[in-house]
CSV table of C-alpha atoms and ligand atoms in Angstrom, one decimal:
chain,number,residue,atom,x,y,z
A,1,MET,CA,-1.5,-6.2,-26.3
A,2,SER,CA,-5.2,-7.3,-25.9
A,3,THR,CA,-7.2,-5.4,-23.4
A,4,ILE,CA,-10.6,-5.4,-21.8
A,5,SER,CA,-12.6,-2.4,-20.5
A,6,SER,CA,-12.8,-2.3,-16.8
A,7,PRO,CA,-15.3,-0.6,-14.5
A,8,THR,CA,-12.4,1.5,-13.3
A,9,GLY,CA,-12.2,3.2,-16.6
A,10,HIS,CA,-9.0,1.4,-17.6
A,11,GLN,CA,-8.2,-0.8,-20.5
A,12,LEU,CA,-7.0,-3.7,-18.4
A,13,PRO,CA,-4.9,-6.5,-19.8
A,14,GLU,CA,-7.2,-9.3,-21.0
A,15,GLU,CA,-5.6,-11.6,-18.3
A,16,ALA,CA,-6.9,-9.3,-15.5
A,17,ILE,CA,-8.9,-11.0,-12.8
A,18,GLY,CA,-12.0,-9.0,-11.9
A,19,ILE,CA,-15.2,-10.2,-10.2
A,20,LEU,CA,-17.4,-7.2,-9.5
A,21,SER,CA,-19.0,-4.7,-11.9
A,22,ALA,CA,-18.9,-1.1,-11.0
A,23,ASP,CA,-22.3,-1.3,-9.3
A,24,GLY,CA,-21.5,-4.4,-7.3
A,25,PHE,CA,-22.8,-7.2,-9.4
A,26,ILE,CA,-20.9,-10.4,-9.8
A,27,ASP,CA,-19.6,-10.2,-13.4
A,28,PRO,CA,-16.3,-12.1,-13.7
A,29,THR,CA,-13.8,-11.4,-16.4
A,30,ASP,CA,-12.7,-14.4,-18.5
A,31,ALA,CA,-9.5,-14.7,-16.6
A,32,ALA,CA,-11.3,-14.7,-13.3
A,33,GLN,CA,-12.8,-18.2,-13.7
A,34,ALA,CA,-10.4,-19.9,-11.4
A,35,PHE,CA,-11.0,-17.3,-8.7
A,36,VAL,CA,-14.8,-16.8,-8.8
A,37,GLU,CA,-15.5,-19.5,-6.2
A,38,ASP,CA,-12.9,-18.2,-3.7
A,39,ALA,CA,-13.9,-14.5,-4.2
A,40,THR,CA,-17.6,-15.1,-3.8
A,41,ALA,CA,-17.0,-17.3,-0.8
A,42,ILE,CA,-15.5,-14.4,1.1
A,43,GLY,CA,-17.9,-13.8,3.9
A,44,HIS,CA,-19.7,-10.5,4.7
A,45,GLU,CA,-17.5,-10.1,7.8
A,46,ARG,CA,-14.4,-9.7,5.8
A,47,VAL,CA,-16.0,-7.5,3.2
A,48,ALA,CA,-17.4,-5.3,5.9
A,49,GLU,CA,-14.0,-5.2,7.7
A,50,MET,CA,-12.5,-4.1,4.4
A,51,TYR,CA,-15.2,-1.4,3.9
A,52,ARG,CA,-14.7,-0.1,7.4
A,53,LEU,CA,-10.9,0.1,7.0
A,54,MET,CA,-11.4,1.8,3.6
A,55,ALA,CA,-13.9,4.3,4.9
A,56,HIS,CA,-12.0,5.2,8.0
A,57,THR,CA,-8.8,5.6,6.1
A,58,ARG,CA,-10.4,7.8,3.4
A,59,ARG,CA,-11.7,10.1,6.1
A,60,ILE,CA,-8.3,10.6,7.7
A,61,ASP,CA,-6.8,10.8,4.3
A,62,GLN,CA,-8.8,14.0,3.8
A,63,GLU,CA,-7.7,15.1,7.2
A,64,GLY,CA,-4.1,14.6,6.0
A,65,VAL,CA,-4.6,17.0,3.1
A,66,ASN,CA,-6.3,19.5,5.3
A,67,LEU,CA,-3.7,19.4,8.1
A,68,GLN,CA,-0.9,19.8,5.5
A,69,ARG,CA,-2.7,22.9,4.1
A,70,GLN,CA,-2.9,24.2,7.6
A,71,GLY,CA,0.8,23.9,8.2
A,72,GLN,CA,0.5,20.9,10.6
A,73,LEU,CA,2.1,18.3,8.3
A,74,VAL,CA,5.1,18.7,6.1
A,75,LEU,CA,3.6,16.5,3.4
A,76,TRP,CA,0.8,14.1,2.9
A,77,THR,CA,0.5,11.2,0.4
A,78,PRO,CA,-3.2,10.5,-0.3
A,79,SER,CA,-4.2,6.9,-0.8
A,80,ILE,CA,-7.7,7.8,-2.1
A,81,GLY,CA,-8.7,5.4,-4.9
A,82,GLN,CA,-6.3,2.7,-3.8
A,83,GLU,CA,-8.2,1.5,-0.7
A,84,ALA,CA,-9.6,-1.8,-2.1
A,85,ALA,CA,-6.2,-2.9,-3.4
A,86,GLN,CA,-4.7,-2.3,0.0
A,87,ALA,CA,-7.6,-3.7,2.0
A,88,GLY,CA,-7.5,-6.9,-0.1
A,89,ALA,CA,-3.8,-7.3,0.5
A,90,VAL,CA,-3.7,-6.6,4.2
A,91,THR,CA,-6.6,-8.9,5.0
A,92,ALA,CA,-4.8,-11.7,3.2
A,93,LEU,CA,-2.0,-11.6,5.7
A,94,GLU,CA,-1.6,-13.2,9.2
A,95,ASP,CA,-0.3,-10.9,11.9
A,96,ARG,CA,3.0,-12.9,11.9
A,97,ASP,CA,3.7,-11.8,8.2
A,98,TRP,CA,5.8,-8.8,7.4
A,99,ILE,CA,4.8,-5.7,5.4
A,100,PHE,CA,7.4,-3.6,3.6
A,101,PRO,CA,5.5,-0.5,2.5
A,102,THR,CA,6.1,2.5,0.3
A,103,TYR,CA,4.8,5.8,1.6
A,104,ARG,CA,1.1,5.4,0.6
A,105,GLU,CA,0.0,2.3,2.4
A,106,HIS,CA,-2.3,3.9,4.9
A,107,VAL,CA,-5.0,1.3,4.7
A,108,MET,CA,-2.4,-1.4,5.3
A,109,ALA,CA,-0.8,0.4,8.2
A,110,ARG,CA,-4.2,1.0,9.8
A,111,GLY,CA,-5.1,-2.6,9.1
A,112,ARG,CA,-2.1,-3.6,11.1
A,113,GLY,CA,-3.4,-1.5,14.0
A,114,ILE,CA,-0.8,1.2,13.8
A,115,PRO,CA,-2.2,4.2,15.6
A,116,ASN,CA,-3.2,7.0,13.2
A,117,GLU,CA,-1.1,9.6,15.0
A,118,ASN,CA,2.0,7.5,14.5
A,119,ILE,CA,1.4,7.7,10.7
A,120,PHE,CA,0.7,11.4,10.9
A,121,ASP,CA,3.7,12.1,13.1
A,122,PHE,CA,5.9,10.7,10.3
A,123,PHE,CA,4.4,13.2,7.9
A,124,ARG,CA,4.8,16.0,10.5
A,125,GLY,CA,8.5,15.2,10.6
A,126,ALA,CA,8.1,14.9,14.3
A,127,VAL,CA,9.5,11.4,14.6
A,128,HIS,CA,11.9,9.3,12.6
A,129,GLY,CA,10.1,6.1,11.5
A,130,GLY,CA,6.7,6.7,13.0
A,131,TRP,CA,6.3,3.3,14.7
A,132,ASP,CA,8.2,0.4,16.1
A,133,PRO,CA,8.4,-2.1,13.2
A,134,ASN,CA,8.7,-5.1,15.5
A,135,ALA,CA,5.5,-4.2,17.3
A,136,TYR,CA,3.4,-4.4,14.1
A,137,ASN,CA,5.5,-6.5,11.7
A,138,MET,CA,5.5,-3.5,9.4
A,139,GLN,CA,8.5,-1.6,8.3
A,140,PRO,CA,8.5,2.2,8.4
A,141,TYR,CA,7.3,4.0,5.2
A,142,THR,CA,10.1,4.1,2.6
A,143,VAL,CA,10.4,7.0,0.3
A,144,VAL,CA,13.5,5.7,-1.6
A,145,LEU,CA,11.7,4.1,-4.4
A,146,GLY,CA,12.0,0.3,-4.5
A,147,ALA,CA,14.4,0.0,-1.6
A,148,GLN,CA,11.8,-1.8,0.5
A,149,VAL,CA,11.5,-4.5,-2.2
A,150,LEU,CA,15.1,-5.5,-1.6
A,151,HIS,CA,14.5,-5.3,2.2
A,152,ALA,CA,11.4,-7.5,1.9
A,153,THR,CA,13.3,-10.1,-0.2
A,154,GLY,CA,16.2,-10.2,2.1
A,155,TYR,CA,13.9,-10.6,5.1
A,156,ALA,CA,11.9,-13.3,3.3
A,157,TRP,CA,15.1,-15.1,2.4
A,158,GLY,CA,16.1,-15.1,6.1
A,159,MET,CA,12.7,-16.5,7.0
A,160,ALA,CA,13.1,-19.2,4.3
A,161,GLN,CA,16.3,-20.3,6.1
A,162,GLN,CA,14.4,-20.6,9.4
A,163,GLN,CA,11.6,-22.5,7.7
A,164,ARG,CA,13.8,-25.0,5.9
A,165,GLY,CA,12.7,-28.6,6.4
A,166,TRP,CA,9.3,-27.6,7.9
A,167,THR,CA,6.4,-29.9,7.2
A,168,ASP,CA,3.5,-28.5,5.1
A,169,ALA,CA,1.3,-28.4,8.2
A,170,ARG,CA,3.9,-26.4,10.1
A,171,ARG,CA,4.3,-24.0,7.3
A,172,ARG,CA,0.5,-23.5,7.2
A,173,ASP,CA,0.3,-22.8,10.9
A,174,GLU,CA,3.6,-20.9,11.5
A,175,GLY,CA,5.1,-20.1,8.1
A,176,ARG,CA,5.7,-16.4,7.6
A,177,VAL,CA,5.6,-14.3,4.4
A,178,ALA,CA,6.8,-10.9,3.5
A,179,ILE,CA,4.9,-8.6,1.2
A,180,ALA,CA,6.8,-6.0,-0.8
A,181,CYS,CA,4.6,-3.0,-1.8
A,182,PHE,CA,5.7,-0.8,-4.6
A,183,GLY,CA,4.3,1.4,-7.4
A,184,ASP,CA,4.3,1.2,-11.2
A,185,GLY,CA,7.1,3.8,-11.3
A,186,ALA,CA,9.2,2.0,-8.7
A,187,SER,CA,8.9,-1.2,-10.8
A,188,THR,CA,11.6,0.2,-13.1
A,189,GLN,CA,14.2,0.5,-10.4
A,190,GLY,CA,17.2,-1.7,-10.7
A,191,GLY,CA,16.8,-3.0,-7.2
A,192,VAL,CA,13.4,-4.3,-7.9
A,193,HIS,CA,14.7,-6.5,-10.7
A,194,GLU,CA,17.5,-7.7,-8.5
A,195,ALA,CA,15.1,-8.6,-5.8
A,196,MET,CA,12.9,-10.6,-8.1
A,197,VAL,CA,15.9,-12.6,-9.5
A,198,PHE,CA,17.1,-13.3,-6.0
A,199,ALA,CA,13.7,-14.2,-4.7
A,200,ALA,CA,13.2,-16.7,-7.6
A,201,SER,CA,16.6,-18.2,-7.2
A,202,PHE,CA,16.1,-18.9,-3.5
A,203,ASP,CA,12.3,-19.4,-3.3
A,204,ALA,CA,12.0,-16.5,-0.9
A,205,PRO,CA,8.5,-16.3,0.6
A,206,VAL,CA,7.8,-12.9,-0.7
A,207,VAL,CA,4.7,-11.5,-2.5
A,208,PHE,CA,5.6,-8.6,-4.8
A,209,PHE,CA,2.5,-6.4,-4.7
A,210,VAL,CA,2.6,-3.6,-7.2
A,211,GLN,CA,-0.2,-1.1,-7.1
A,212,ASN,CA,-0.3,0.2,-10.7
A,213,ASN,CA,-2.1,3.5,-10.2
A,214,TYR,CA,-1.1,4.5,-13.7
A,215,TRP,CA,1.0,7.5,-12.6
A,216,ALA,CA,4.5,8.0,-11.2
A,217,ILE,CA,4.0,11.6,-10.2
A,218,SER,CA,3.6,13.0,-13.8
A,219,THR,CA,5.0,10.0,-15.7
A,220,PRO,CA,2.2,7.9,-17.2
A,221,PHE,CA,2.4,4.1,-17.0
A,222,GLU,CA,2.9,3.7,-20.8
A,223,VAL,CA,6.3,5.2,-20.4
A,224,GLN,CA,7.3,2.8,-17.5
A,225,SER,CA,6.6,-0.5,-19.3
A,226,LYS,CA,5.7,-1.8,-22.7
A,227,VAL,CA,4.2,-4.9,-21.2
A,228,PRO,CA,1.8,-5.3,-18.2
A,229,LEU,CA,3.9,-5.6,-15.1
A,230,PHE,CA,2.5,-9.0,-14.1
A,231,LYS,CA,4.0,-10.5,-17.3
A,232,ARG,CA,7.5,-9.8,-16.0
A,233,ALA,CA,7.1,-12.5,-13.5
A,234,GLN,CA,7.4,-15.2,-16.2
A,235,GLY,CA,10.8,-13.9,-17.1
A,236,TYR,CA,12.0,-14.3,-13.5
A,237,GLY,CA,10.5,-17.7,-13.2
A,238,PHE,CA,7.4,-17.3,-11.0
A,239,ASP,CA,3.7,-16.7,-11.3
A,240,GLY,CA,2.3,-13.3,-12.0
A,241,PHE,CA,-1.3,-12.1,-11.8
A,242,ALA,CA,-3.1,-9.0,-12.9
A,243,VAL,CA,-6.1,-8.1,-10.8
A,244,ASP,CA,-8.7,-5.3,-10.8
A,245,GLY,CA,-7.3,-3.6,-7.7
A,246,ASN,CA,-10.5,-1.5,-7.3
A,247,ASP,CA,-12.4,-4.7,-6.8
A,248,PRO,CA,-12.0,-5.8,-3.1
A,249,ILE,CA,-13.1,-9.4,-3.4
A,250,ALA,CA,-11.0,-10.0,-6.6
A,251,THR,CA,-7.9,-8.5,-4.9
A,252,ALA,CA,-8.5,-10.4,-1.7
A,253,ALA,CA,-8.9,-13.8,-3.5
A,254,VAL,CA,-5.8,-13.3,-5.6
A,255,MET,CA,-3.8,-12.1,-2.6
A,256,ASP,CA,-5.0,-15.0,-0.5
A,257,ARG,CA,-3.7,-17.4,-3.1
A,258,ALA,CA,-0.4,-15.6,-3.6
A,259,VAL,CA,0.2,-15.4,0.2
A,260,GLU,CA,-0.7,-19.1,0.5
A,261,HIS,CA,1.7,-20.0,-2.3
A,262,ALA,CA,4.6,-18.2,-0.6
A,263,ARG,CA,3.7,-19.5,2.8
A,264,ARG,CA,3.8,-23.1,1.5
A,265,GLY,CA,7.5,-22.6,0.5
A,266,LYS,CA,6.7,-22.5,-3.2
A,267,GLY,CA,8.5,-19.2,-3.8
A,268,PRO,CA,7.5,-15.7,-4.8
A,269,VAL,CA,4.5,-14.4,-6.6
A,270,LEU,CA,3.9,-11.0,-8.4
A,271,VAL,CA,0.5,-9.4,-8.2
A,272,GLU,CA,-0.2,-6.3,-10.2
A,273,ALA,CA,-3.3,-4.6,-8.8
A,274,HIS,CA,-4.7,-2.1,-11.4
A,275,THR,CA,-6.0,0.9,-9.5
A,276,TYR,CA,-6.0,4.6,-9.9
A,277,ARG,CA,-4.5,7.4,-7.9
A,278,MET,CA,-7.6,9.6,-7.5
A,279,GLY,CA,-5.8,12.3,-5.6
A,280,ALA,CA,-2.6,14.2,-6.1
A,281,HIS,CA,0.7,12.4,-5.9
A,282,THR,CA,1.4,14.3,-2.7
A,283,THR,CA,0.3,17.6,-1.3
A,284,ALA,CA,3.2,19.1,-3.2
A,285,ASP,CA,1.8,18.0,-6.5
A,286,ASP,CA,-0.8,19.5,-8.9
A,287,PRO,CA,-2.1,16.8,-11.2
A,288,THR,CA,-4.0,19.3,-13.4
A,289,LYS,CA,-0.6,20.1,-14.9
A,290,TYR,CA,-0.3,16.6,-16.5
A,291,ARG,CA,-3.7,14.9,-16.7
A,292,THR,CA,-7.2,15.8,-17.8
A,293,LYS,CA,-10.4,16.3,-15.9
A,294,GLU,CA,-11.9,13.7,-18.4
A,295,GLU,CA,-9.5,11.1,-17.3
A,296,GLU,CA,-10.2,11.7,-13.6
A,297,GLN,CA,-13.9,11.6,-14.2
A,298,ALA,CA,-13.7,8.3,-16.1
A,299,HIS,CA,-11.9,6.7,-13.2
A,300,ALA,CA,-14.2,8.1,-10.6
A,301,GLN,CA,-16.8,5.5,-11.7
A,302,GLY,CA,-14.5,2.8,-10.5
A,303,ASP,CA,-14.3,4.2,-7.0
A,304,PRO,CA,-13.6,1.1,-4.8
A,305,MET,CA,-15.7,2.4,-1.9
A,306,VAL,CA,-18.8,2.7,-4.1
A,307,ARG,CA,-18.3,-0.8,-5.4
A,308,THR,CA,-17.8,-2.3,-2.0
A,309,GLU,CA,-20.8,-0.5,-0.6
A,310,ALA,CA,-22.9,-1.7,-3.6
A,311,TYR,CA,-21.7,-5.3,-3.1
A,312,LEU,CA,-22.5,-5.3,0.6
A,313,ARG,CA,-26.0,-3.9,0.0
A,314,ARG,CA,-26.8,-6.3,-2.9
A,315,ARG,CA,-25.2,-9.6,-1.8
A,316,PHE,CA,-25.5,-9.3,2.0
A,317,ASP,CA,-28.4,-6.9,2.5
A,318,TYR,CA,-26.4,-4.3,4.4
A,319,THR,CA,-28.4,-1.2,5.0
A,320,ASP,CA,-28.0,2.5,5.7
A,321,ALA,CA,-27.6,1.7,9.4
A,322,PHE,CA,-24.2,0.1,8.8
A,323,PHE,CA,-22.9,2.8,6.4
A,324,ASN,CA,-24.1,5.6,8.7
A,325,GLU,CA,-22.4,4.0,11.7
A,326,VAL,CA,-19.1,3.6,9.8
A,327,GLN,CA,-19.3,7.3,8.8
A,328,VAL,CA,-19.9,8.4,12.4
A,329,GLU,CA,-16.9,6.3,13.5
A,330,ALA,CA,-14.8,7.8,10.7
A,331,ASP,CA,-15.7,11.4,11.8
A,332,GLU,CA,-14.8,10.6,15.4
A,333,ILE,CA,-11.5,9.0,14.4
A,334,ALA,CA,-10.7,12.1,12.3
A,335,ALA,CA,-11.6,14.5,15.2
A,336,THR,CA,-9.5,12.6,17.7
A,337,LEU,CA,-6.6,12.5,15.4
A,338,ARG,CA,-6.9,16.2,14.7
A,339,ASP,CA,-6.8,17.0,18.4
A,340,LYS,CA,-3.7,14.8,18.8
A,341,ILE,CA,-1.8,16.3,15.8
A,342,VAL,CA,-2.5,20.0,16.0
A,343,ASP,CA,0.3,21.8,17.7
A,344,ALA,CA,1.7,18.4,18.9
A,345,PRO,CA,5.2,18.8,20.3
A,346,ASP,CA,8.1,17.5,18.2
A,347,THR,CA,9.8,14.7,19.9
A,348,VAL,CA,13.0,14.9,17.8
A,349,SER,CA,14.7,18.3,17.4
A,350,LEU,CA,16.5,19.3,14.2
A,351,ARG,CA,19.9,19.0,16.0
A,352,ASP,CA,19.0,15.5,17.2
A,353,GLN,CA,18.8,14.3,13.6
A,354,PHE,CA,22.5,14.2,13.2
A,355,ASP,CA,22.9,11.8,16.1
A,356,LEU,CA,20.3,9.4,14.8
A,357,VAL,CA,21.8,8.7,11.4
A,358,TYR,CA,24.1,5.9,12.5
A,359,ALA,CA,24.2,3.8,15.6
A,360,GLU,CA,27.8,4.9,16.2
A,361,GLY,CA,29.6,8.1,15.3
A,362,HIS,CA,30.5,9.0,11.8
A,363,SER,CA,33.1,11.6,10.8
A,364,LEU,CA,31.1,13.1,7.9
A,365,VAL,CA,28.0,13.4,9.9
A,366,GLU,CA,29.9,14.9,12.8
A,367,ALA,CA,31.4,17.5,10.4
A,368,GLN,CA,27.9,18.3,9.1
A,369,ALA,CA,26.6,18.6,12.7
A,370,ALA,CA,29.5,21.0,13.5
A,371,GLU,CA,28.6,23.1,10.4
A,372,PHE,CA,25.0,23.1,11.5
A,373,ASP,CA,26.0,24.4,15.0
A,374,ARG,CA,28.1,27.2,13.5
A,375,TRP,CA,25.2,28.2,11.2
A,376,MET,CA,22.8,28.2,14.1
A,377,GLU,CA,25.2,30.4,16.1
A,378,GLY,CA,25.1,32.8,13.2
A,379,GLU,CA,28.8,32.5,12.2
A,380,ASP,CA,27.9,31.5,8.6
A,381,ALA,CA,24.6,33.4,8.5
B,401,TPP,C1,15.1,6.3,-5.8
B,401,TPP,C2,14.1,7.4,-6.0
B,401,TPP,N1,14.0,8.1,-7.1
B,401,TPP,C3,13.1,9.1,-7.3
B,401,TPP,C4,12.3,9.5,-6.2
B,401,TPP,C5,11.3,10.6,-6.4
B,401,TPP,N2,10.0,10.0,-6.5
B,401,TPP,C6,9.2,10.0,-5.4
B,401,TPP,S1,7.7,9.3,-5.7
B,401,TPP,C7,8.1,9.0,-7.3
B,401,TPP,C8,7.1,8.4,-8.2
B,401,TPP,C9,6.7,7.0,-7.8
B,401,TPP,O1,5.7,6.4,-8.6
B,401,TPP,P1,5.1,5.0,-8.3
B,401,TPP,O2,6.2,4.0,-8.0
B,401,TPP,O3,4.2,4.7,-9.4
B,401,TPP,O4,4.3,5.1,-6.9
B,401,TPP,P2,3.1,6.1,-6.6
B,401,TPP,O5,3.6,7.3,-6.0
B,401,TPP,O6,2.3,6.2,-7.8
B,401,TPP,O7,2.3,5.3,-5.5
B,401,TPP,C10,9.3,9.6,-7.6
B,401,TPP,C11,10.0,9.5,-8.9
B,401,TPP,C12,12.5,8.7,-5.0
B,401,TPP,N3,11.7,9.0,-4.0
B,401,TPP,N4,13.3,7.7,-4.9
B,402,MG,MG1,2.2,4.9,-9.5
């Protein structure tokens, strides 16, 4: 496999689309030629919106780790390092499109306007899904790896049925797309393959968005796949792109095109965003057990926040005033969130969980609930 060095510290596939250097200069990769115009035409408003989203999310991401350490959250899944990939993806969507996330899409959830405390309540175990999916066109976080890729594909297929016979103009104005988010590790799940075959067969308007952060907990990417993931698309019969996922304008331009393709009824697209999980897998993980400090430091130079800031300064003359303002906002958001989460009442008791598994009664769950009641009464203690 031929590779190119990237500002993220990776050896990216030579087909990878990248526009920005680590310090924010326009320095396209060979494969980026067809995207340079679109990427550089992205206005400062969208780049600033992406930066703001990334900065605010990174700040509450840190709060997530802190609150878990203080016993306020059961778990937290940091998104640090993956912000540009997610910001590029979420800003490529219309509100009417649907997002099917994993458990790490905090930038996307916030980009959709989901209140921070709803995201945190999920990790507190205080609620079931966290938010009303229909209110935000975003499914709840999904921990069962790859399951949401099937859900997204099924949903997209349903939308394809509704959109059958639509004119191109109507598709442009009203057409809806689903985006299936998953990780490099999840890419090896059987269901993900089934989803891709199905989506190809029925031209489902779904964008498969894989954030290759090079680790699936402690399993490195080399073990997941012998080929870059974007290449798999060819085998299913649709287009696949590799993009430098730590480059916000490259990711935005590639996602814009992928979403447009699906929206026009031309079927699915696979986008592999190369990024890096700068933090731990979750707060229950210790990455020093399986990766080196040198590796982490090499990737630190590709930090998407640093690149986005450099690009805003160089290309659009953004100054300290903007970046300071965003930081103040971020601190305020974090403080408000903290106040809402610390010692927040649980809205669902442990006992309630049994009644919320199925819409109607189920004999196995009822038996488990009875056992739980006996245990609580001390019979089995
Ligand atoms: C079906 C299933 N198998 C195993 C797990 C345990 N598990 C949780 S996260 C994870 C690694 C996922 O890696 P990746 O898909 O690369 O996503 P990332 O966490 O890196 O974003 C594993 C194995 C799970 N949640 N679901
Ligand atoms: Mg991963």
